[in-house]
XYZ file of C-alpha atoms in Angstrom:
521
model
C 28.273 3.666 19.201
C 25.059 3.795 20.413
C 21.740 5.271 19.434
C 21.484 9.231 20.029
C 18.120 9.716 22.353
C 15.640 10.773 19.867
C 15.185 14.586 22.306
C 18.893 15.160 20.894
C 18.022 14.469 17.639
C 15.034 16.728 17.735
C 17.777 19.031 19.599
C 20.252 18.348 16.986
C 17.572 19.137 14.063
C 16.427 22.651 15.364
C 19.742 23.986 16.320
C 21.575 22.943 13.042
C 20.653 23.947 9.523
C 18.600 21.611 8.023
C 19.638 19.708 4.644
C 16.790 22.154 2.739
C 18.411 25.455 3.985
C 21.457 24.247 2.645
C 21.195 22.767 -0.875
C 17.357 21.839 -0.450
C 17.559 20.692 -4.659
C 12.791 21.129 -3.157
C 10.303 24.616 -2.918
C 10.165 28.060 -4.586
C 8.546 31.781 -4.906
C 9.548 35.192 -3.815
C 9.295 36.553 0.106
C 6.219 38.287 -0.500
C 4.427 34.939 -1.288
C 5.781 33.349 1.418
C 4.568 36.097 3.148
C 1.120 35.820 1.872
C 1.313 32.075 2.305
C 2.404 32.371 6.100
C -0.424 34.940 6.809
C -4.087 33.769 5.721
C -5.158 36.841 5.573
C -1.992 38.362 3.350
C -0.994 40.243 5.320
C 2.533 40.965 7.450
C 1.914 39.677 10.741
C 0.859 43.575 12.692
C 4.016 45.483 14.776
C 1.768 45.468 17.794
C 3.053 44.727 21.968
C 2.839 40.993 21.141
C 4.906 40.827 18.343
C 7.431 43.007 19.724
C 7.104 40.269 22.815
C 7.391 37.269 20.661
C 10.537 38.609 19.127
C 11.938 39.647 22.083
C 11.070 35.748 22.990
C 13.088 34.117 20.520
C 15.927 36.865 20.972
C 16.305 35.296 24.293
C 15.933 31.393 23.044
C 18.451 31.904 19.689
C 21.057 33.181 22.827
C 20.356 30.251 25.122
C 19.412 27.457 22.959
C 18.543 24.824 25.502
C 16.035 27.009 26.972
C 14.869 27.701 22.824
C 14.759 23.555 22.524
C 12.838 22.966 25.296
C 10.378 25.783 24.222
C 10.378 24.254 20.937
C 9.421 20.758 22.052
C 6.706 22.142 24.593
C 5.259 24.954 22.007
C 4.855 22.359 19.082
C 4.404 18.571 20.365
C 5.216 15.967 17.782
C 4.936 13.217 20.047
C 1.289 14.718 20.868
C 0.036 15.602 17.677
C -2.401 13.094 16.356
C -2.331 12.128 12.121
C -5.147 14.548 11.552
C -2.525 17.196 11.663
C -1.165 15.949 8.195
C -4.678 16.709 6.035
C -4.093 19.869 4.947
C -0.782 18.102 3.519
C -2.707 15.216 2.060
C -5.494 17.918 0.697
C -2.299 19.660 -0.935
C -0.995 16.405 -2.693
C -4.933 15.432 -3.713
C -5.122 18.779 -5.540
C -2.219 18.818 -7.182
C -2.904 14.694 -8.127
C -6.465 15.664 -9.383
C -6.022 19.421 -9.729
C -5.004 19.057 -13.849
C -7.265 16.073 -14.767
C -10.631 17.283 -13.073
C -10.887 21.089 -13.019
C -8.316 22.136 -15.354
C -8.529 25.563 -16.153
C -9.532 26.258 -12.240
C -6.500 24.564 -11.787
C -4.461 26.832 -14.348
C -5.855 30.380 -13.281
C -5.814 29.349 -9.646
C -2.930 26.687 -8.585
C -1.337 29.604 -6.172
C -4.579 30.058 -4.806
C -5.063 26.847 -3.806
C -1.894 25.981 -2.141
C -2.163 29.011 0.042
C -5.473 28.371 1.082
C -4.452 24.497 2.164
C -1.732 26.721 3.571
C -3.609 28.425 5.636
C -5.571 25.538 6.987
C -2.107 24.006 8.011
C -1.161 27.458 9.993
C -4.509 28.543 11.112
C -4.892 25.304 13.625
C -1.041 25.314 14.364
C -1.589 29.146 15.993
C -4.390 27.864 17.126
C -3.600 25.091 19.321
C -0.176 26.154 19.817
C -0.327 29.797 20.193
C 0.576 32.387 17.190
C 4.269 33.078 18.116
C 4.860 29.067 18.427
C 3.063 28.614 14.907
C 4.628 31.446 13.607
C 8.156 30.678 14.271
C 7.674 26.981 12.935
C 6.351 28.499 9.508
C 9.326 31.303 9.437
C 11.679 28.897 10.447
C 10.627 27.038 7.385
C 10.289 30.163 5.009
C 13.335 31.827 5.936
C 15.924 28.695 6.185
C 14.158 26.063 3.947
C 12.317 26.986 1.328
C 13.853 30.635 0.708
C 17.139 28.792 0.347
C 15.910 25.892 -1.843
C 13.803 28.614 -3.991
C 16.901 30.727 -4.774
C 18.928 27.680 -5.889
C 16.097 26.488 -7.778
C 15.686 29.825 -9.794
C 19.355 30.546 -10.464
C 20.251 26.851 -11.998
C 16.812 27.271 -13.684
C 17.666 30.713 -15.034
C 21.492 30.186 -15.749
C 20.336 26.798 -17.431
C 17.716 28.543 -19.656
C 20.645 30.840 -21.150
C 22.646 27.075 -21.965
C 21.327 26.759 -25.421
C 22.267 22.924 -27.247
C 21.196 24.276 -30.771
C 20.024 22.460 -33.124
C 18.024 18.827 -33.136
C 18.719 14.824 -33.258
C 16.197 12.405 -34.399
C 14.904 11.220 -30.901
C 15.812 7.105 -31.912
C 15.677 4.852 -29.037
C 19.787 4.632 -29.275
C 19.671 8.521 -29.059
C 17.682 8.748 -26.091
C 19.207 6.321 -24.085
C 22.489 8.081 -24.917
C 20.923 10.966 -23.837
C 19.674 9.916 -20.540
C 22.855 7.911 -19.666
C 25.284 11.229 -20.173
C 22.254 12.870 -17.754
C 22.315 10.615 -15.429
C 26.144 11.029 -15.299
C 26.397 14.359 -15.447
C 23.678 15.227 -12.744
C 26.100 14.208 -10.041
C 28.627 16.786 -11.587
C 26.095 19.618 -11.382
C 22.895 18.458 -9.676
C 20.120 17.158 -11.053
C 18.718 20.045 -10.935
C 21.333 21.657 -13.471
C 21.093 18.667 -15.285
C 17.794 18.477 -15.847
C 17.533 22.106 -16.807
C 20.179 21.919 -19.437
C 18.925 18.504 -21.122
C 15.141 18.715 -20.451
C 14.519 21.070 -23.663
C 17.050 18.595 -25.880
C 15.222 15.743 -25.039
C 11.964 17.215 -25.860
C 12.574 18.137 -29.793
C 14.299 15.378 -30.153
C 10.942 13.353 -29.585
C 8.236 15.935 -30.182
C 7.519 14.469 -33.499
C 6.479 11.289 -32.252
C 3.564 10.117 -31.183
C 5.151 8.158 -28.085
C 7.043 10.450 -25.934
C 5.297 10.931 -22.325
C 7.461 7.493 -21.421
C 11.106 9.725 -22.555
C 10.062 12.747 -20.257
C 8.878 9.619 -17.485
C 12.571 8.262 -17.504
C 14.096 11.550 -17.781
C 12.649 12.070 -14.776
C 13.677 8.491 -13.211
C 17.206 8.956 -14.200
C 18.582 12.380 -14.804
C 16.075 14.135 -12.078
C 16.786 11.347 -9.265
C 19.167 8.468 -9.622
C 22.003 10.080 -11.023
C 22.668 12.467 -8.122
C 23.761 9.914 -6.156
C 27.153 10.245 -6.448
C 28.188 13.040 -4.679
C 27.066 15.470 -2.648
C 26.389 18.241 -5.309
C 24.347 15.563 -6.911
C 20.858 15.750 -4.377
C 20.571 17.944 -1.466
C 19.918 14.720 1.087
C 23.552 13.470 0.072
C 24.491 17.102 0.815
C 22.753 16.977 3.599
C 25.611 14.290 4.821
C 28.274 16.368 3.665
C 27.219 19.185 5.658
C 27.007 16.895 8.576
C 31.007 15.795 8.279
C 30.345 12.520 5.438
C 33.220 12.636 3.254
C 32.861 14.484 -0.133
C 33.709 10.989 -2.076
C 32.351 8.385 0.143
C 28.941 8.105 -1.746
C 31.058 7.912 -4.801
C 32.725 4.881 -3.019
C 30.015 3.581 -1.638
C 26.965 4.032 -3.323
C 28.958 3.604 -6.981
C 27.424 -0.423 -6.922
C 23.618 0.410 -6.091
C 23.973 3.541 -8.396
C 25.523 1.612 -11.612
C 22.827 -1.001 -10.749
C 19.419 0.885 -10.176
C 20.292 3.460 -13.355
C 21.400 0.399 -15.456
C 18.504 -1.246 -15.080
C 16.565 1.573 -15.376
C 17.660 2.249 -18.423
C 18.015 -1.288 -20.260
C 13.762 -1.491 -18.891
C 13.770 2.295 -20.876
C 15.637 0.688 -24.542
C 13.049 -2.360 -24.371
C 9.957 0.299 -24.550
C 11.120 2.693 -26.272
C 12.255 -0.204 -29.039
C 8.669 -1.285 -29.276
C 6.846 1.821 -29.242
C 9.028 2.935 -31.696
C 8.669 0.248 -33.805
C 4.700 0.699 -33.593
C 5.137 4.346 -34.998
C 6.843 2.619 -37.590
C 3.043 1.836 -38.601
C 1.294 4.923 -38.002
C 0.868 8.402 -40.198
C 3.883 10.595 -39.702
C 3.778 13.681 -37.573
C 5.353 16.940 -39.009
C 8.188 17.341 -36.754
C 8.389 20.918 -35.407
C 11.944 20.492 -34.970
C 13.868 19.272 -37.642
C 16.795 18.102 -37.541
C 19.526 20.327 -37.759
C 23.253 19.987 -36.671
C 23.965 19.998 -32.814
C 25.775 22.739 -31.165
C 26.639 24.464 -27.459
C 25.818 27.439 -27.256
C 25.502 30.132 -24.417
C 29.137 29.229 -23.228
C 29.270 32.477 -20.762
C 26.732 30.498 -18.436
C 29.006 27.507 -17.846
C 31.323 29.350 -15.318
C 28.060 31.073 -13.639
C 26.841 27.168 -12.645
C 30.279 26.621 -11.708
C 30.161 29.678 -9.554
C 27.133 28.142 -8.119
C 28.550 24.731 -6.980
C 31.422 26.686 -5.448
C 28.735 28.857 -3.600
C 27.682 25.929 -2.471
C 30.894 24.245 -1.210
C 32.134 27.618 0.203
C 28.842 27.820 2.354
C 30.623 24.021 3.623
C 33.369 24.714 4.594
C 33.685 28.477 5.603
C 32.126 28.341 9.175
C 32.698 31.816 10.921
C 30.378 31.068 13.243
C 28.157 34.517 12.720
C 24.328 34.701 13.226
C 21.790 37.126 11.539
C 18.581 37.154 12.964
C 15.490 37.614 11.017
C 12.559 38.030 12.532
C 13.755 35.507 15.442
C 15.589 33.063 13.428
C 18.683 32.742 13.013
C 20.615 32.491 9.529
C 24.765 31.893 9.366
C 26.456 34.502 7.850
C 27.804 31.467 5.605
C 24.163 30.267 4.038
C 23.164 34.315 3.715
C 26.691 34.868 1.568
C 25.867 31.656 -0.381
C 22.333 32.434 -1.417
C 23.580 36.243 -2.385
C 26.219 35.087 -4.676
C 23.491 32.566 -5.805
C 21.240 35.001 -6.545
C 23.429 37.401 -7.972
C 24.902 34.706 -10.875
C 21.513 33.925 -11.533
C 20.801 37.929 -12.641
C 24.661 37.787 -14.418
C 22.891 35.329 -16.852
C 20.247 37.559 -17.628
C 22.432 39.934 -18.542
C 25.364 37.917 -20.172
C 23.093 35.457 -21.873
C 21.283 36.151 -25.553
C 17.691 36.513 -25.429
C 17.203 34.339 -28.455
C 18.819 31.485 -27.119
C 16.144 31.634 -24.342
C 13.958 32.035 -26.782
C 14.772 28.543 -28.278
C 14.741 26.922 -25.359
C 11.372 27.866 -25.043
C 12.455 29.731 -21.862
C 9.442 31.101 -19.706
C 9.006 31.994 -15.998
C 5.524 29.897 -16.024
C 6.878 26.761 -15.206
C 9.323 28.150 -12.329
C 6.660 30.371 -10.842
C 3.948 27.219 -11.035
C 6.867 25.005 -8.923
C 7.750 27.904 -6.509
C 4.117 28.240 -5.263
C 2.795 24.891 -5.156
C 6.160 24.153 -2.973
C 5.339 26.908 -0.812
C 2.262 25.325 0.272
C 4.123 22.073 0.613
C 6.924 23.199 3.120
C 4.228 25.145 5.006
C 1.730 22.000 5.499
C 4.596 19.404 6.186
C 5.531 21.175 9.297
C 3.075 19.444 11.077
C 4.116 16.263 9.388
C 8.091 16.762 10.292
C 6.996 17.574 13.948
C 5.198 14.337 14.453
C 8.043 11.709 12.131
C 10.715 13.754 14.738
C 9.124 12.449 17.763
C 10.221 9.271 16.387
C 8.751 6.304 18.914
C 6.995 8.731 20.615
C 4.634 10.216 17.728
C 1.725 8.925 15.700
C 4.278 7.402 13.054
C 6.324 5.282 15.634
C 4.990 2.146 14.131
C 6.801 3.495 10.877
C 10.067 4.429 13.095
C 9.986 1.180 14.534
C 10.932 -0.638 11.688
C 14.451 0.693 11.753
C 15.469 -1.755 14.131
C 15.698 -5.156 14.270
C 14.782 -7.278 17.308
C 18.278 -7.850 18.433
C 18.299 -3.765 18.807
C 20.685 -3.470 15.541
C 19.954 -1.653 12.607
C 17.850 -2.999 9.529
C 19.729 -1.748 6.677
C 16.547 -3.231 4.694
C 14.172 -1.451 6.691
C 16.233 2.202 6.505
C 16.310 1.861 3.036
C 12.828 1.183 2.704
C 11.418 3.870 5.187
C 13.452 6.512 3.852
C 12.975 5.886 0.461
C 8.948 5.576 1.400
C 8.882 9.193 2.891
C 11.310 10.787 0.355
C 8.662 9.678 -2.137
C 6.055 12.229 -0.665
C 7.475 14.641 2.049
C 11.058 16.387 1.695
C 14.229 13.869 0.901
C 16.410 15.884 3.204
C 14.879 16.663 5.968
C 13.649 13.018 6.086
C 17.139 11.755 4.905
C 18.699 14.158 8.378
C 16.311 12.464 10.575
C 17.176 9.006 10.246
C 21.050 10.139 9.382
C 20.385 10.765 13.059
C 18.257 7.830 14.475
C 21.481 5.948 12.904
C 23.378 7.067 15.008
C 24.203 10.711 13.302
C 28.390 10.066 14.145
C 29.538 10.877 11.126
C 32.651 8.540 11.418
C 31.096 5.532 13.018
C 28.183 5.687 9.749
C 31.127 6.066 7.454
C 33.237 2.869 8.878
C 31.112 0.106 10.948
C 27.682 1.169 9.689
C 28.793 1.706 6.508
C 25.927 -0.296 5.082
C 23.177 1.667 6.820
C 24.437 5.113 5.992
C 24.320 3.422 2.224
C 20.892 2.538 2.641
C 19.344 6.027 3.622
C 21.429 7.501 1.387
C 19.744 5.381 -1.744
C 16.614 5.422 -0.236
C 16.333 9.294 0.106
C 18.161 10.496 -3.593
C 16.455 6.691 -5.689
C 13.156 6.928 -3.965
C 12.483 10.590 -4.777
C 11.588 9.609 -8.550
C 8.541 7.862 -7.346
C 6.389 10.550 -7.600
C 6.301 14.293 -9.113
C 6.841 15.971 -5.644
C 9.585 13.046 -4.312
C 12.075 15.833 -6.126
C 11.949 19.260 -7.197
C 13.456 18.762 -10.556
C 10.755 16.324 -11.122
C 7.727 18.603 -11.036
C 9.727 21.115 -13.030
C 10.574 18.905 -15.831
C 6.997 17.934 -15.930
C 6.089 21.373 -16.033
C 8.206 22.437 -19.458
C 7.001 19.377 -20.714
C 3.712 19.939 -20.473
C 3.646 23.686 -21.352
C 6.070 22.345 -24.599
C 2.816 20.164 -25.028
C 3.577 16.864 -24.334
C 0.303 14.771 -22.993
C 2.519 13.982 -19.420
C 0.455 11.452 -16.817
C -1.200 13.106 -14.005
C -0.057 12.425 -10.302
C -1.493 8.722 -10.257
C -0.328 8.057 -13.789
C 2.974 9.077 -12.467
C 2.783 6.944 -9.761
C 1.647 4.099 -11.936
C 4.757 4.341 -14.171
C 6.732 4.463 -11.074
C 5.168 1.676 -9.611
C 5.623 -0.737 -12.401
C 9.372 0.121 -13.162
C 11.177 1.309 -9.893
C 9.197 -0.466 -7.400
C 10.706 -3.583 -8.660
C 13.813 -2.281 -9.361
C 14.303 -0.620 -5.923
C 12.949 -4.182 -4.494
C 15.939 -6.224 -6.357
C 18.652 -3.520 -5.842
C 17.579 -3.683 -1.383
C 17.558 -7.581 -1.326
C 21.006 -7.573 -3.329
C 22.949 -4.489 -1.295
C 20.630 -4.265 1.980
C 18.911 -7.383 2.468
C-alpha cells in the first residue's frame, strides 16, 4: 500500500480524535485554568457579534468537514510557519529545566504563573497572525479534546490510586527494589503506567528513604514502571492506545513488541542491580540514617478502590468500541458522545474513591493535591505552546521540520524502520507521545491491516519509539513528572531537568541504540 498524501493525514488528524483526547496518559487542571490559560487576559473570550460569527463559522465547518479542513489548513499554515513559532515551547521547557535549580521559591509560589504567561505568548501571535477565531479554535480544540481528557484520567487514577494503601514497609535492598520495579514494570501494562506508578511510587519511596542513595530508585522507577512497561498493550501508554483506537489489534503489541519490551526493561534493570549493588555497598560505610519508616509487615489495603480502576480501564475500552456516531458541540468543537460518557464515568469513580476510601490511608500515602495540581498546570501551558509545534511536524515535507520527516524513508522510497524508531522516539522525548506516535502511524501508511501484516516491523518501531523514548526526559510522559513531583515533596534530592536528562542519556541512550540495531536496524 502506498503512502497516504501527507493533506490526508493532516485531514485524517483534525477530523478524528486524537490519541490525547482518548487515553492521552499527558496534561492536567480544571476548565477554568484552561480558561485562564487560553485567554491572556483571564478572561472568557466576550459574547460580542464576532464571537457569535466565529461560532456560527465552525457550526458550518463541523457539518461539512472538507470545507472545515481546508479552513483549517489555510487559517493555521504548518507548512508556512517558520521554527520561531516553537519558542514559547522551548521558553516553557527552559523554565521548568531551570525553574527549581535557579529561582526556587519564585518557582514554587509562581510555576502556574509562568506557564500561562509562556501561554499566552504562544496564543497571543497565533490570533495574531492567524486571526482570533483561527487561534482560538486551535487552543479549544486542544483544551476541550486533549488536555481536558488527559487531565480527567490523570486525576481519577491519581485520586483512586491515593486511596490504594500497601501498609506497612520493606527494607529498600537492592534485591527488593528490583523486585519492585520488575512487578511495576509488569503490571503497568495491566493498568497503565499511570496506575502503576501511582500505586507503587509511595512503596518505593519508604522503602529507600532511609538511605542516603535513593534519587537513582525514583530515576528507574521512572525508566521502567512510568515508560517501558506500558508497552504491552494498549491500556499500557496512550500512543499504543492511540493504535487501538485506530483499528491495531488489542494483543498485537503484546505479540509484537513482547522481544524489544523483555529486552529494553531487562537491561534496564540488570544496569539498575549493578548501581544500586555498589551504592549500597558504599552506605555500608557511612553513619546510619534514622529511617522514618520502619519496617513493619506489608499489607493491601484500600481494597474498595481496585474495582473503581477497573471501572476506569473499562471506561476506557467502552469509549473503543461503542461508536454511536453522536456529536456534542462545545463552543465549535466537536466531542463524541462516546469520549464525553467515558470522561463522566471517569470522573465520577474518581469522586466514589473519595467517598469509599479512608482518609487515613491517604494520609499514609502522604496523599496531597500539590503534586497533581503542580502537573495539571505546567501541562496546560505545554499543550497550549505545542500547537504551533504539531502544526508545523504535520506539514510533514512541507514544514520547517521536513529535514526531520525525511528521514523516514529510505532512498529506494521504503520505510526505515531504524529511522521511525529513532524520530519518534526523539519527539516523544519532548513534545506529546501520541499525537507524535498518530502522525507517523499515518506517514506509515495509517492502514491499520497492511502496518499489522507487511509492515509489521515499522508499526513495531513507532510503537517502541513513542511508549521507550518517553522516559528520556520528565515531560516525555506524564507519569514521569508526577512521580518526580511526590518524590520531591516526600523529600528526596531528585535531579533537575538536565540531571534527568543526564541519567537518561547515560543508561537508555545506549540501551535504546542496541535494542534499534538488534530489532530495527
Amino acid at each position: 500500500m502506498g503512502k497516504i498524501p501527507l493533506t490526508r493525514i493532516a485531514s485524517r488528524i483534525a477530523k478524528g480524535n486524537s490519541g490525547q483526547s482518548d487515553l492521552s496518559p499527558r496534561g492536567e487542571e480544571i476548565a477554568s485554568a484552561g480558561a485562564n490559560l487560553f485567554s491572556p487576559t483571564g478572561r472568557r473570550w466576550p459574547r460580542s457579534g464576532r464571537m457569535r460569527g466565529r461560532a456560527a463559522a465552525l457550526a458550518i465547518a463541523l457539518l461539512l468537514p472538507a470545507q472545515a479542513f481546508a479552513a483549517e489548513t489555510q487559517g493555521l499554515p504548518g507548512a508556512t510557519m517558520s521554527l520561531w513559532w516553537g519558542l514559547p515551547f522551548a521558553g516553557l521547557l527552559l523554565s521548568i529545566a531551570t525553574g527549581p535549580l535557579l529561582f526556587h521559591h519564585v518557582w514554587e509560589h509562581h510555576y502556574g504563573k509562568i506557564a500561562a504567561g509562556w501561554a499566552a505568548l504562544a496564543v497571543v501571535p497565533l490570533a495574531v497572525a492567524f486571526g482570533i477565531p483561527t487561534a482560538g479554535e486551535a487552543v479549544l480544540h486542544t483544551l476541550l479534546t486533549e488536555y481536558l481528557s488527559f487531565i480527567m484520567l490523570l486525576f481519577a487514577l491519581y485520586t483512586i490510586s491515593g486511596g490504594i494503601l500497601l501498609a506497612g514497609n520493606i527494607h529498600g535492598t537492592p534485591l527488593v527494589n528490583a523486585g519492585l520495579l520488575f512487578v511495576g514494570a509488569l503490571l503497568a501494562s495491566v493498568i497503565g503506567t499511570t496506575g502503576a506508578s501511582m500505586i507503587l511510587i509511595r512503596p518505593m519511596l519508604r522503602a529507600n528513604d532511609n538511605r542516603p542513595f535513593n534519587a537513582h530508585v525514583v530515576i528507574f522507577f521512572i525508566f521502567l514502571v512510568s515508560n517501558i512497561g506500558g508497552s504491552l498493550t494498549p491500556l499500557g501508554d496512550p500512543p499504543l492506545f492511540v493504535g487501538f483506537l485506530r483499528g491495531v489489534d488489542f494483543f498485537w503489541t503484546t505479540a509484537n513488541l513482547w522481544r524489544e519490551t523483555l529486552f529494553t526493561g531487562g537491561l534496564v534493570l540488570i544496569v539498575f542491580l549493578a548501581l544500586d549493588v555498589v551504592l549500597h555497598r558504599r552506605e555500608g560505610g557511612m553513619p546510619k540514617i534514622k529511617d522514618p519508616t520502619p519496617d513493619t509487615k506489608v499489607r493491601l489495603r484500600g481494597l474498595a478502590n481496585l474495582p473503581l480502576l477497573a471501572g476506569v480501564i473499562g471506561a476506557i475500552l467502552l469509549s473503543a468500541s461503542w461508536k454511536p456516531g453522536i456529536s456534542v458541540s462545545v463552543l465549535g468543537v466537536g466531542l463524541e458522545l462516546q469520549n464525553l460518557v467515558r470522561d463522566a464515568i471517569i470522573l465520577a469513580l474518581a469522586f466514589l474513591s473519595l467517598k469509599v476510601s479512608y482518609k487515613s490511608h491517604r494520609q499514609a500515602n502522604g496523599f496531597t493535591w500539590g503534586p497533581i495540581a503542580e502537573v495539571a498546570k505546567l501541562f496546560a501551558g505545554i499543550f497550549i505552546c505545542i500547537v504551533p509545534v504539531i502544526a508545523i511536524l504535520r506539514a510533514g515535507h512541507d514544514g520547517a521540520l521536513a529535514p526531520l520527516v525525511a528521514l523516514v524513508t529510505s532512498a529506494d522510497g521504503q520505510p526505515n524502520d531504524l529511522a521511525y524508531f529513532w524520530l519518534t522516539g526523539a519527539l516523544s522525548s519532548f513534545l506529546d507521545n501520541a499525537p507524535t506516535y498518530l502522525v507517523f502511524f499515518e506517514l506509515a501508511g495509517g492502514d491499520a491491516h497492511h502496518l499489522m501484516t507487511e509492515a509489521a516491523s515499522t508499526l513495531a518501531a513507532v510503537s517502541a519509539g513513542a511508549v521507550f523514548m518517553g522516559a528520556n526526559t520528565y515531560i516525555g510522559n506524564a507519569p514521569n513528572f508526577m512521580v518526580f513531583a511526590i518524590a520531591r515533596h516526600r523529600g528526596f534530592k531528585m535531579p533537575g531537568f538536565f540531571g534527568y536528562m543526564a541519567w537518561s542519556g547515560a543508561v537508555l541512550i545506549p540501551t535504546f541504540l542496541i535494542a534499534g540495531l538488534l530489532f530495527f536496524g
